[in-house]
Short mmCIF file of C-alpha atoms in Angstrom, two decimals:
data_model
loop_
_atom_site.label_atom_id
_atom_site.label_comp_id
_atom_site.label_asym_id
_atom_site.label_seq_id
_atom_site.Cartn_x
_atom_site.Cartn_y
_atom_site.Cartn_z
CA MET A 1 -96.52 -21.30 23.25
CA ALA A 2 -93.14 -21.30 21.40
CA GLY A 3 -94.02 -17.71 20.43
CA ARG A 4 -94.57 -16.64 24.42
CA GLN A 5 -91.60 -18.67 25.06
CA GLY A 6 -89.16 -16.66 22.67
CA GLU A 7 -90.86 -13.14 24.08
CA ARG A 8 -89.58 -13.74 27.95
CA GLU A 9 -86.19 -14.86 26.26
CA ASP A 10 -85.32 -11.57 24.48
CA GLU A 11 -86.91 -9.40 27.57
CA GLU A 12 -84.53 -7.06 29.12
CA ARG A 13 -83.37 -7.75 32.69
CA PRO A 14 -81.24 -6.03 34.96
CA SER A 15 -77.79 -6.89 36.21
CA ILE A 16 -77.68 -8.03 39.50
CA GLY A 17 -75.37 -4.91 40.02
CA GLU A 18 -77.96 -2.98 38.48
CA LEU A 19 -80.07 -4.11 41.23
CA ARG A 20 -77.89 -3.66 43.90
CA GLU A 21 -77.35 -0.41 42.74
CA ARG A 22 -81.15 0.69 42.70
CA THR A 23 -82.04 -1.16 46.36
CA LEU A 24 -78.55 0.54 48.21
CA GLY A 25 -79.40 4.16 46.34
CA THR A 26 -74.96 4.26 45.73
CA GLY A 27 -76.40 6.11 42.08
CA PRO A 28 -75.98 9.79 41.74
CA ARG A 29 -75.39 11.96 44.50
CA MET A 30 -76.05 15.40 45.57
CA GLY A 31 -73.46 17.63 47.11
CA THR A 32 -73.72 19.20 51.08
CA GLY A 33 -71.64 22.15 50.12
CA TRP A 34 -69.97 20.80 53.56
CA PRO A 35 -66.76 19.15 52.71
CA HIS A 36 -66.44 17.11 55.88
CA LEU A 37 -69.94 15.98 55.27
CA ASP A 38 -68.93 15.26 51.86
CA ALA A 39 -66.09 12.67 52.56
CA VAL A 40 -67.96 10.86 55.41
CA SER A 41 -71.26 10.57 53.71
CA GLY A 42 -70.61 10.26 49.93
CA GLY A 43 -73.21 12.79 49.54
CA ILE A 44 -77.05 12.74 49.62
CA PRO A 45 -78.41 10.34 47.29
CA VAL A 46 -80.66 10.97 44.72
CA ALA A 47 -83.93 10.75 44.08
CA ARG A 48 -84.14 8.83 48.27
CA THR A 49 -84.61 10.23 51.29
CA THR A 50 -81.59 11.17 53.63
CA VAL A 51 -82.23 12.11 57.26
CA VAL A 52 -80.58 14.95 58.91
CA ARG A 53 -80.35 14.82 62.92
CA GLY A 54 -78.77 16.92 65.54
CA PRO A 55 -79.08 20.07 67.80
CA SER A 56 -81.34 22.46 66.06
CA GLU A 57 -78.72 25.38 65.14
CA LEU A 58 -76.13 23.57 64.08
CA ARG A 59 -78.85 21.09 62.14
CA LEU A 60 -80.15 24.18 59.87
CA GLN A 61 -76.76 25.45 59.31
CA VAL A 62 -76.17 22.50 57.87
CA LEU A 63 -79.50 21.83 55.61
CA ALA A 64 -79.04 25.78 54.60
CA ARG A 65 -75.65 24.70 53.98
CA THR A 66 -77.07 22.11 51.45
CA ALA A 67 -80.23 23.88 49.92
CA ALA A 68 -77.89 26.57 49.19
CA TRP A 69 -75.50 24.69 47.47
CA ALA A 70 -77.66 22.43 45.46
CA ALA A 71 -79.36 25.41 44.61
CA GLY A 72 -76.22 26.98 43.31
CA GLU A 73 -75.18 23.83 41.12
CA GLY A 74 -78.84 24.64 39.54
CA TYR A 75 -80.81 22.57 41.46
CA PRO A 76 -84.61 23.77 41.75
CA THR A 77 -84.73 24.14 45.81
CA VAL A 78 -87.41 24.28 48.24
CA ILE A 79 -86.71 24.69 52.01
CA ALA A 80 -89.44 24.58 54.52
CA SER A 81 -89.83 24.60 58.13
CA ARG A 82 -92.76 25.09 60.71
CA ALA A 83 -90.66 26.17 63.24
CA ARG A 84 -88.71 29.12 61.63
CA THR A 85 -90.06 32.37 59.79
CA THR A 86 -89.69 32.73 55.62
CA ASP A 87 -87.24 36.02 56.98
CA GLU A 88 -85.11 33.41 59.36
CA LEU A 89 -84.82 30.35 56.62
CA TRP A 90 -84.07 32.98 53.84
CA LEU A 91 -80.95 34.20 56.55
CA ALA A 92 -80.20 30.45 56.71
CA VAL A 93 -79.75 29.93 53.12
CA GLY A 94 -77.81 33.21 52.29
CA ALA A 95 -75.41 32.45 55.06
CA GLY A 96 -75.51 29.33 54.50
CA GLY A 97 -73.85 29.94 50.54
CA LEU A 98 -70.95 31.51 52.75
CA GLY A 99 -70.74 28.65 54.99
CA LEU A 100 -71.55 30.83 58.22
CA PRO A 101 -73.96 30.07 61.21
CA PRO A 102 -77.72 31.53 60.20
CA HIS A 103 -77.53 34.31 62.82
CA ALA A 104 -74.35 35.51 60.58
CA LEU A 105 -75.64 37.56 58.93
CA LEU A 106 -77.43 39.65 61.54
CA GLU A 107 -74.16 41.29 62.61
CA THR A 108 -72.92 41.96 59.43
CA SER A 109 -73.92 44.23 56.07
CA ALA A 110 -70.72 43.76 54.65
CA HIS A 111 -71.74 41.08 52.13
CA ASP A 112 -75.24 42.19 51.67
CA ALA A 113 -75.03 43.50 48.17
CA TRP A 114 -73.06 39.65 46.83
CA VAL A 115 -75.76 37.52 48.65
CA ASP A 116 -78.46 39.26 47.34
CA ASP A 117 -77.06 38.68 43.89
CA ARG A 118 -76.74 35.21 44.53
CA LEU A 119 -80.10 34.62 45.86
CA ARG A 120 -81.68 36.50 42.64
CA VAL A 121 -80.80 34.34 40.29
CA LEU A 122 -80.89 31.07 42.60
CA ASP A 123 -84.03 28.23 42.23
CA VAL A 124 -84.47 28.08 45.59
CA ARG A 125 -88.17 28.20 47.35
CA VAL A 126 -87.76 29.30 51.47
CA ILE A 127 -91.06 28.30 53.39
CA GLY A 128 -91.25 28.89 56.97
CA GLY A 129 -94.00 29.52 59.51
CA ASP A 130 -97.29 27.95 60.65
CA ASP A 131 -98.75 28.16 57.14
CA ALA A 132 -95.62 26.11 55.85
CA PRO A 133 -97.08 22.51 54.95
CA GLU A 134 -100.00 23.66 53.27
CA LEU A 135 -97.60 25.86 51.40
CA THR A 136 -95.16 23.49 50.54
CA SER A 137 -97.69 21.19 49.06
CA ARG A 138 -98.68 24.38 47.09
CA ALA A 139 -95.27 24.62 45.59
CA LEU A 140 -94.92 21.01 44.69
CA ALA A 141 -97.99 20.55 42.74
CA ALA A 142 -97.34 24.19 40.99
CA ARG A 143 -93.38 22.82 40.36
CA PRO A 144 -91.98 19.95 41.70
CA PRO A 145 -88.05 20.50 42.85
CA ALA A 146 -85.45 18.51 42.35
CA LEU A 147 -84.35 18.93 46.38
CA LEU A 148 -87.13 19.40 49.26
CA VAL A 149 -85.24 20.25 52.81
CA VAL A 150 -87.55 20.24 55.44
CA ASP A 151 -86.58 21.00 58.96
CA GLU A 152 -88.40 19.74 62.56
CA PHE A 153 -89.94 17.06 60.35
CA ALA A 154 -92.14 14.57 62.76
CA THR A 155 -93.96 11.30 61.08
CA TRP A 156 -96.75 12.55 63.03
CA ASP A 157 -97.81 15.73 62.42
CA GLU A 158 -101.06 14.91 60.10
CA ASP A 159 -99.92 18.56 58.39
CA TRP A 160 -96.44 17.57 56.95
CA VAL A 161 -97.85 13.72 55.69
CA THR A 162 -100.96 15.50 53.42
CA ALA A 163 -98.05 17.82 52.31
CA LEU A 164 -96.13 15.16 51.42
CA ASP A 165 -98.54 12.52 49.86
CA PRO A 166 -102.40 13.12 50.20
CA ARG A 167 -103.56 9.76 49.51
CA PHE A 168 -102.96 7.40 52.15
CA GLY A 169 -102.23 9.65 55.78
CA ARG A 170 -98.78 8.29 55.64
CA VAL A 171 -95.61 8.79 54.18
CA ASP A 172 -93.36 5.78 52.12
CA LEU A 173 -90.42 7.75 53.14
CA GLN A 174 -88.52 5.23 50.25
CA GLN A 175 -91.14 4.83 47.65
CA TRP A 176 -92.10 8.61 48.00
CA PRO A 177 -88.92 9.99 46.52
CA ARG A 178 -88.40 7.29 44.05
CA SER A 179 -92.20 7.74 42.52
CA THR A 180 -91.36 11.88 42.32
CA GLY A 181 -87.72 12.25 41.52
CA CYS A 182 -87.49 14.64 44.42
CA THR A 183 -84.74 13.98 46.73
CA LEU A 184 -86.13 14.50 50.30
CA VAL A 185 -83.65 15.52 53.56
CA LEU A 186 -85.49 15.74 56.93
CA GLY A 187 -84.12 16.89 60.01
CA LEU A 188 -84.91 15.52 63.06
CA ASP A 189 -83.73 16.44 66.37
CA GLY A 190 -80.95 13.91 68.06
CA MET A 191 -83.64 12.61 70.42
CA HIS A 192 -86.15 12.22 67.98
CA ASP A 193 -87.28 8.19 67.50
CA PHE A 194 -87.25 7.99 64.10
CA SER A 195 -86.07 4.36 64.14
CA GLU A 196 -89.25 2.60 62.82
CA HIS A 197 -88.36 4.61 59.32
CA LEU A 198 -84.90 3.60 59.14
CA SER A 199 -84.46 0.89 56.42
CA ARG A 200 -82.95 -0.13 53.62
CA GLY A 201 -82.53 2.89 51.35
CA ILE A 202 -82.36 5.54 53.83
CA LEU A 203 -79.63 7.80 54.64
CA THR A 204 -78.97 8.69 58.53
CA LEU A 205 -76.50 11.75 59.46
CA ARG A 206 -75.65 12.18 63.12
CA LEU A 207 -74.10 15.64 64.00
CA GLU A 208 -73.41 15.45 68.02
CA PRO A 209 -71.74 18.52 69.10
CA GLU A 210 -68.82 17.64 71.93
CA GLU A 211 -69.26 19.46 75.38
CA HIS A 212 -68.05 22.46 75.00
CA GLY A 213 -69.19 23.12 71.45
CA SER A 214 -65.57 23.06 69.92
CA ARG A 215 -65.85 19.77 68.13
CA VAL A 216 -68.18 17.92 66.20
CA ARG A 217 -68.97 14.15 65.48
CA LEU A 218 -70.41 13.30 61.94
CA GLY A 219 -71.61 10.15 61.04
CA ALA A 220 -73.13 9.15 58.27
CA TYR A 221 -75.41 5.40 58.52
CA GLY A 222 -76.76 3.54 55.26
CA PRO A 223 -77.91 0.15 53.93
CA SER A 224 -73.84 0.79 52.05
CA THR A 225 -71.89 3.52 54.79
CA ARG A 226 -71.19 3.59 58.08
CA GLU A 227 -68.62 6.19 58.41
CA GLN A 228 -67.67 8.74 61.29
CA ARG A 229 -65.48 11.07 62.09
CA THR A 230 -64.94 14.49 64.42
CA VAL A 231 -64.37 17.87 63.06
CA LEU A 232 -62.91 20.97 64.76
CA LEU A 233 -65.80 24.09 64.63
CA ARG A 234 -63.83 27.24 65.50
CA ASP A 235 -66.50 29.65 67.14
CA GLY A 236 -69.09 27.36 66.09
CA PHE A 237 -68.44 27.66 61.71
CA LEU A 238 -68.38 25.44 59.26
CA GLU A 239 -65.31 24.55 56.96
CA ALA A 240 -65.37 27.68 54.50
CA PRO A 241 -66.53 27.57 50.52
CA ALA A 242 -62.31 27.86 49.52
CA PRO A 243 -61.18 27.26 46.56
CA GLY A 244 -60.00 23.87 45.83
CA ALA A 245 -61.89 22.43 48.31
CA HIS A 246 -62.92 18.55 47.62
CA LEU A 247 -66.62 18.93 47.15
CA LEU A 248 -69.17 16.37 45.63
CA ARG A 249 -70.13 18.22 42.18
CA ARG A 250 -72.59 18.05 40.06
CA PRO A 251 -71.04 17.75 36.70
CA GLY A 252 -70.23 20.49 34.65
CA ALA A 253 -71.60 23.18 37.15
CA THR A 254 -69.90 25.91 38.59
CA ASN A 255 -71.62 26.70 41.28
CA THR A 256 -72.38 30.08 42.11
CA TRP A 257 -71.05 30.61 45.49
CA GLU A 258 -67.75 29.91 44.45
CA ASP A 259 -66.48 33.38 43.32
CA ARG A 260 -65.85 34.82 46.56
CA SER A 261 -62.60 34.45 47.35
CA GLU A 262 -61.21 32.48 50.29
CA GLN A 263 -59.31 35.73 51.76
CA GLU A 264 -62.84 37.79 51.30
CA ILE A 265 -64.61 35.63 53.62
CA THR A 266 -62.20 34.78 56.05
CA SER A 267 -62.30 38.80 56.81
CA PHE A 268 -65.87 38.63 57.50
CA ALA A 269 -64.99 36.21 60.10
CA ASP A 270 -61.76 34.89 60.95
CA ALA A 271 -62.90 31.49 62.27
CA LEU A 272 -63.95 29.91 59.11
CA GLY A 273 -62.81 26.77 58.67
CA GLY A 274 -62.88 23.14 60.10
CA GLU A 275 -60.17 20.42 60.34
CA PRO A 276 -60.63 16.85 60.55
CA LEU A 277 -59.02 14.22 63.53
CA SER A 278 -57.97 10.93 62.98
CA MET A 279 -59.47 8.36 65.76
CA VAL A 280 -57.12 6.01 66.58
CA TRP A 281 -58.69 3.51 68.66
CA GLU A 282 -56.27 2.64 71.50
CA THR A 283 -56.75 -1.41 71.75
CA ASP A 284 -55.89 -3.69 75.62
CA GLU A 285 -53.42 -6.24 75.89
CA ARG A 286 -55.45 -8.79 74.71
CA GLY A 287 -56.17 -6.53 71.60
CA GLU A 288 -59.76 -5.55 72.27
CA PRO A 289 -60.63 -2.05 71.67
CA PRO A 290 -61.83 -0.36 74.97
CA PRO A 291 -65.22 -1.17 75.94
CA GLY A 292 -68.08 1.16 74.69
CA THR A 293 -66.19 1.73 71.68
#
């Protein structure tokens, strides 16, 4: 008995701080490539699930930018969507590296050679079309990525569930990324009911354009995060990957997309950039914020 008791006393035990960090997912983070979203969210938690909710075009712009940025920093990446063709996703990733909307590279050939050079060296696999779930399953089995981005994800879609985890007929959005070590980012429309899955350890990013599309409200909601800010979008462009921009970075990595000067990118589209707006709530005579805030 004494020996067993001694073994228990010598056993390594985590500190409460370590347990809190593991539970709340406040460990390593992966940058999105969009400074405003990094500032609001603190980045994408590594080996955790993040849900991105918003209109299709804006959501794809953010997801493709995240995939391009992560691959540019050396993370093996897979981006997949049943609702988009493989060609559409490649164009979105290429444009995302420049901070542009998915359709941007359909409108000019001025940067083709430069973007082609980057796409050739990135460890990014792009999977679109009706067979995307099956092809994604094969890709995961052949060479697991560090980041998996799935747009138009739905838990009721048996094909996607089977693609990620065929064992139980369901996907545990907390356990799957932890057990595989793969960071999982899921894109959903803003109206999708995903509440039953948004439990502890899952970060939700909301993209809510205002009426005229010139501004978008960014929100980040998770176990240790609840932030929002409103950002101007000139002609729908995200902030360019400008030199000196405050971005969440992978230690020791130089991003493949960063050697394009701000002037060169701006010559492609004068509308590049976004400006945050400080949101100040006015109080009434009783010191209470206005209703609905």
